[in-house]
Amino acid sequence: MKINSQRRDVFYVSDGTAITCETLGHVVLSQFSFIPDEKTFPFVDSTERAAEVFKEIEASYQHSGIKPLVFFSIVLPEVREMVCRAPAHNYDVLGNIVQKVQDDIQMAPQPQLQRSRSVGKDSESYFDRIAAVEYTLAHDDGITLKGLDEADIILLGVSRSGKTPTSLYMAMQFGLRVVNYPLIAEDLAAIRLLPEFEIHRHKLFGLTIAPERLSEIRENRLSGSDYASAKQCQLEVDTVEALFRREAIPYITTSSLSVEEITSRILERTGLKRSLFC
């Protein structure tokens, strides 16, 4: 069978949320030119779940004849062993680091499943995160502008510039309360800041995107529409970026960035506290 070096199956497997595996995997794979076909398996904390993952990995290998890449983080030895028996290239995203720390401080680790640790030992933080997610969902895409005083940050940008996925990632991963508001085509003739935003200027942050990339994304949603046309996308981006500059709103371009990278750059620019949750 001829190997297609342009694509390769990639699995992220964890006994927790798998966010760490995905984040580290994305950083590593960005160094290579092939296209990853990714699947994520969170909460693999039993041999039954591990057996399901084993079958998925084995099926991938049998179909393509190419060993997939598996980035995993699993505490229980019997679960980890079952996943590692699958025909794949396996990468323990935490194993080498844990072993290095153990050697350096001469202290044995005491592994615990991530799910039980998150709620049981830090329930206040857990429920803070749930509240942040609920707030962010309620303020997605300009649904409401009530309660802006509770927001940690307000994201502005054209439709399809990455506001919603970034907002949800910031809420779920860092417990931040995020409002996102679309600057839509109908407002372009007299685009300005809403009065509701004036007293919250310090919370405003803009997302923009290359017009070509925006057109590509919109074509996938509404092919052949004015909404997706190169001319419309160029007009919207130019107008919104002019607003950001005029109103001194900090902003970044999301064209080639992952949600993780967008979030990291926002946190760096704004100085918002990173309250990381496992």
Coordinates of C-alpha atoms in Angstrom, one line a residue:
M1 CA 0.0 0.0 0.0
K2 CA 1.3 3.4 -0.9
I3 CA 1.7 5.7 2.1
N4 CA 0.0 9.1 1.8
S5 CA 2.5 11.3 3.6
Q6 CA 0.1 14.3 3.5
R7 CA -2.3 12.9 6.0
R8 CA -2.1 10.8 9.2
D9 CA -4.5 9.8 11.9
V10 CA -3.9 11.3 15.3
F11 CA -5.5 10.3 18.6
Y12 CA -5.6 12.3 21.9
V13 CA -6.4 10.0 24.8
S14 CA -6.8 10.9 28.5
D15 CA -8.4 9.9 31.7
G16 CA -9.4 13.6 32.1
T17 CA -10.6 16.2 29.7
A18 CA -7.8 15.5 27.1
I19 CA -7.2 19.3 26.8
T20 CA -3.6 19.0 27.8
C21 CA -3.0 16.2 25.3
E22 CA -4.6 18.3 22.5
T23 CA -2.7 21.4 23.4
L24 CA 0.7 19.7 23.5
G25 CA -0.1 17.6 20.4
H26 CA -1.1 20.7 18.4
V27 CA 2.2 22.4 19.4
V28 CA 4.2 19.4 18.3
L29 CA 2.3 18.7 15.1
S30 CA 2.5 22.3 14.0
Q31 CA 6.2 21.6 13.3
F32 CA 5.3 19.1 10.6
S33 CA 3.8 19.5 7.1
F34 CA 1.3 16.6 7.1
I35 CA -2.5 17.1 7.7
P36 CA -3.6 15.4 11.0
D37 CA -7.0 13.6 11.0
E38 CA -7.7 14.0 14.7
K39 CA -9.9 12.2 17.2
T40 CA -10.2 12.9 20.9
F41 CA -11.1 10.4 23.6
P42 CA -11.5 12.0 27.1
F43 CA -12.3 10.2 30.4
V44 CA -10.6 6.9 29.4
D45 CA -10.4 5.8 33.0
S46 CA -11.4 2.1 32.8
T47 CA -10.2 -1.0 30.8
E48 CA -13.6 -1.0 29.1
R49 CA -13.1 2.5 27.7
A50 CA -9.5 1.6 26.9
A51 CA -10.7 -1.4 24.9
E52 CA -12.9 0.9 22.8
V53 CA -10.0 3.2 22.1
F54 CA -7.8 0.2 21.2
K55 CA -10.3 -0.9 18.6
E56 CA -10.4 2.6 17.1
I57 CA -6.6 2.8 16.8
E58 CA -6.4 -0.7 15.4
A59 CA -9.0 0.1 12.8
S60 CA -7.1 3.1 11.7
Y61 CA -4.0 1.1 11.2
Q62 CA -5.8 -1.7 9.4
H63 CA -7.5 0.8 7.1
S64 CA -4.4 2.9 6.1
G65 CA -1.5 0.6 6.9
I66 CA 0.1 3.5 8.7
K67 CA 0.6 3.6 12.4
P68 CA -1.4 6.6 13.9
L69 CA 0.1 9.0 16.4
V70 CA -1.3 8.7 19.9
F71 CA -0.8 11.5 22.5
F72 CA -2.0 10.2 25.9
S73 CA -2.1 11.0 29.5
I74 CA -3.4 8.1 31.6
V75 CA -2.8 7.4 35.3
L76 CA -4.0 3.8 35.9
P77 CA -1.3 1.4 34.7
E78 CA -3.8 -1.2 33.4
V79 CA -5.6 1.4 31.3
R80 CA -2.3 2.9 30.0
E81 CA -1.0 -0.6 29.1
M82 CA -4.0 -1.5 27.0
V83 CA -3.9 1.7 25.0
C84 CA -0.1 1.3 24.5
R85 CA -0.6 -2.2 23.1
A86 CA -2.4 -0.8 20.0
P87 CA -0.5 -0.5 16.7
A88 CA 0.6 3.1 17.0
H89 CA 3.4 5.5 17.8
N90 CA 2.6 6.4 21.5
Y91 CA 3.6 9.6 23.3
D92 CA 3.0 10.0 27.0
V93 CA 2.7 13.8 27.3
L94 CA 3.4 13.9 31.0
G95 CA 5.4 10.8 31.7
N96 CA 8.9 12.1 31.0
I97 CA 8.2 15.3 32.9
V98 CA 6.8 13.5 35.9
Q99 CA 9.8 11.1 36.0
K100 CA 12.2 14.1 35.7
V101 CA 10.6 15.9 38.6
Q102 CA 10.6 12.7 40.7
D103 CA 14.3 12.2 40.1
D104 CA 15.1 15.8 40.8
I105 CA 13.2 16.2 44.1
Q106 CA 13.5 12.5 45.2
M107 CA 9.8 12.2 45.9
A108 CA 7.5 9.6 44.5
P109 CA 4.3 10.9 42.7
Q110 CA 0.9 10.0 44.0
P111 CA -1.2 9.7 40.8
Q112 CA -4.9 10.7 40.9
L113 CA -7.6 10.7 38.3
Q114 CA -8.2 14.3 37.1
R115 CA -11.9 14.2 37.3
S116 CA -12.0 13.3 41.0
R117 CA -9.4 15.9 41.8
S118 CA -11.2 18.7 40.0
V119 CA -14.5 18.6 41.9
G120 CA -13.5 16.9 45.1
K121 CA -10.5 19.0 46.1
D122 CA -11.4 22.3 44.6
S123 CA -15.2 22.5 44.3
E124 CA -15.3 26.3 44.6
S125 CA -13.1 26.6 41.5
Y126 CA -15.1 24.0 39.7
F127 CA -18.4 25.8 40.2
D128 CA -16.7 29.2 39.4
R129 CA -15.9 27.6 36.0
I130 CA -19.4 26.4 35.5
A131 CA -20.7 29.9 36.2
A132 CA -18.2 31.4 33.8
V133 CA -19.4 29.0 31.0
E134 CA -23.1 29.8 31.7
Y135 CA -22.4 33.5 31.6
T136 CA -20.4 33.2 28.4
L137 CA -23.1 31.2 26.6
A138 CA -25.7 33.7 27.7
H139 CA -23.6 36.5 26.2
D140 CA -22.6 34.8 23.0
D141 CA -22.9 36.6 19.7
G142 CA -24.6 39.7 21.2
I143 CA -27.6 37.8 22.7
T144 CA -27.7 40.2 25.6
L145 CA -25.7 43.2 26.9
K146 CA -27.0 43.0 30.4
G147 CA -24.6 42.3 33.2
L148 CA -21.5 43.7 31.4
D149 CA -20.1 44.7 34.8
E150 CA -19.5 41.0 35.5
A151 CA -17.6 40.4 32.3
D152 CA -13.8 39.8 32.5
I153 CA -13.4 40.7 28.8
I154 CA -15.6 41.7 25.8
L155 CA -14.6 40.4 22.4
L156 CA -15.5 42.4 19.3
G157 CA -15.1 41.4 15.6
V158 CA -16.7 40.5 12.3
S159 CA -18.8 37.4 12.0
R160 CA -16.6 34.2 11.7
S161 CA -13.5 35.8 13.1
G162 CA -13.3 33.3 16.0
K163 CA -15.2 35.0 18.8
T164 CA -17.4 32.2 19.9
P165 CA -14.9 29.3 20.1
T166 CA -12.4 31.6 21.8
S167 CA -14.9 32.8 24.3
L168 CA -16.0 29.3 25.2
Y169 CA -12.4 28.1 25.5
M170 CA -11.5 31.0 27.8
A171 CA -14.5 30.2 30.0
M172 CA -14.0 26.5 30.2
Q173 CA -10.2 26.5 30.5
F174 CA -9.6 29.6 32.6
G175 CA -13.0 30.4 34.2
L176 CA -13.3 33.8 32.5
R177 CA -16.6 35.5 31.9
V178 CA -16.6 36.5 28.3
V179 CA -19.0 38.6 26.2
N180 CA -18.6 38.5 22.4
Y181 CA -20.4 40.9 20.1
P182 CA -20.5 40.7 16.3
L183 CA -19.9 43.9 14.3
I184 CA -22.3 43.0 11.4
A185 CA -22.5 44.2 7.8
E186 CA -25.7 46.2 8.4
D187 CA -23.8 48.4 10.9
L188 CA -20.9 49.2 8.6
A189 CA -22.3 52.5 7.2
A190 CA -22.2 54.1 10.7
I191 CA -20.1 51.7 12.7
R192 CA -19.4 52.9 16.2
L193 CA -19.1 51.7 19.8
L194 CA -22.4 51.0 21.5
P195 CA -23.2 53.2 24.5
E196 CA -23.2 50.0 26.7
F197 CA -19.5 49.5 25.8
E198 CA -18.3 53.1 26.6
I199 CA -18.0 52.5 30.4
H200 CA -16.3 49.2 29.8
R201 CA -13.6 50.3 27.4
H202 CA -10.9 48.7 29.5
K203 CA -12.6 45.3 28.8
L204 CA -12.8 45.6 25.0
F205 CA -10.6 43.5 22.8
G206 CA -10.8 43.0 19.0
L207 CA -10.4 40.0 16.8
T208 CA -9.8 40.5 13.1
I209 CA -8.9 38.1 10.3
A210 CA -7.4 38.2 6.8
P211 CA -10.2 38.9 4.2
E212 CA -9.2 35.9 2.1
R213 CA -9.4 33.5 5.1
L214 CA -12.7 35.0 6.2
S215 CA -14.1 34.5 2.7
E216 CA -13.0 30.9 2.7
I217 CA -14.6 30.2 6.1
R218 CA -17.9 31.9 5.1
E219 CA -17.9 30.0 1.7
N220 CA -18.0 26.8 3.7
R221 CA -21.1 28.1 5.5
L222 CA -23.0 30.0 2.8
S223 CA -21.4 29.2 -0.6
G224 CA -21.9 31.8 -3.3
S225 CA -23.5 34.4 -1.0
D226 CA -22.7 38.1 -0.8
Y227 CA -21.9 37.4 2.8
A228 CA -18.9 35.2 1.7
S229 CA -17.8 37.4 -1.2
A230 CA -14.2 38.6 -1.3
K231 CA -15.5 42.2 -1.7
Q232 CA -17.8 42.0 1.3
C233 CA -15.2 40.4 3.5
Q234 CA -12.6 43.0 2.6
L235 CA -15.0 45.8 3.3
E236 CA -16.0 44.4 6.7
V237 CA -12.4 43.8 7.8
D238 CA -11.2 47.2 6.7
T239 CA -14.1 49.0 8.5
V240 CA -13.8 47.1 11.7
E241 CA -10.0 47.5 11.9
A242 CA -10.4 51.2 11.3
L243 CA -12.8 51.2 14.3
F244 CA -10.3 49.4 16.5
R245 CA -7.6 51.9 15.6
R246 CA -9.9 54.9 16.0
E247 CA -11.2 53.8 19.4
A248 CA -7.7 52.5 20.6
I249 CA -9.1 49.0 21.1
P250 CA -6.3 46.4 21.2
Y251 CA -6.7 43.6 18.6
I252 CA -5.0 40.6 17.0
T253 CA -5.4 38.8 13.7
T254 CA -6.7 35.2 14.1
S255 CA -6.1 34.0 10.5
S256 CA -3.5 31.3 11.2
L257 CA -4.0 30.9 15.0
S258 CA -5.6 28.0 16.9
V259 CA -8.1 28.8 19.7
E260 CA -5.3 28.1 22.3
E261 CA -2.9 30.6 20.6
I262 CA -5.6 33.3 20.3
T263 CA -6.4 32.9 24.0
S264 CA -2.8 33.0 25.0
R265 CA -2.2 36.2 23.1
I266 CA -5.3 37.8 24.5
L267 CA -4.2 36.9 28.1
E268 CA -0.7 38.2 27.4
R269 CA -2.0 41.5 26.0
T270 CA -4.7 42.1 28.7
G271 CA -2.9 40.8 31.7
L272 CA -6.0 38.7 32.7
K273 CA -5.2 36.1 35.4
R274 CA -4.7 32.6 34.2
S275 CA -6.8 30.4 36.5
L276 CA -6.0 27.0 34.9
F277 CA -8.4 24.1 35.5
C278 CA -7.6 20.4 34.9

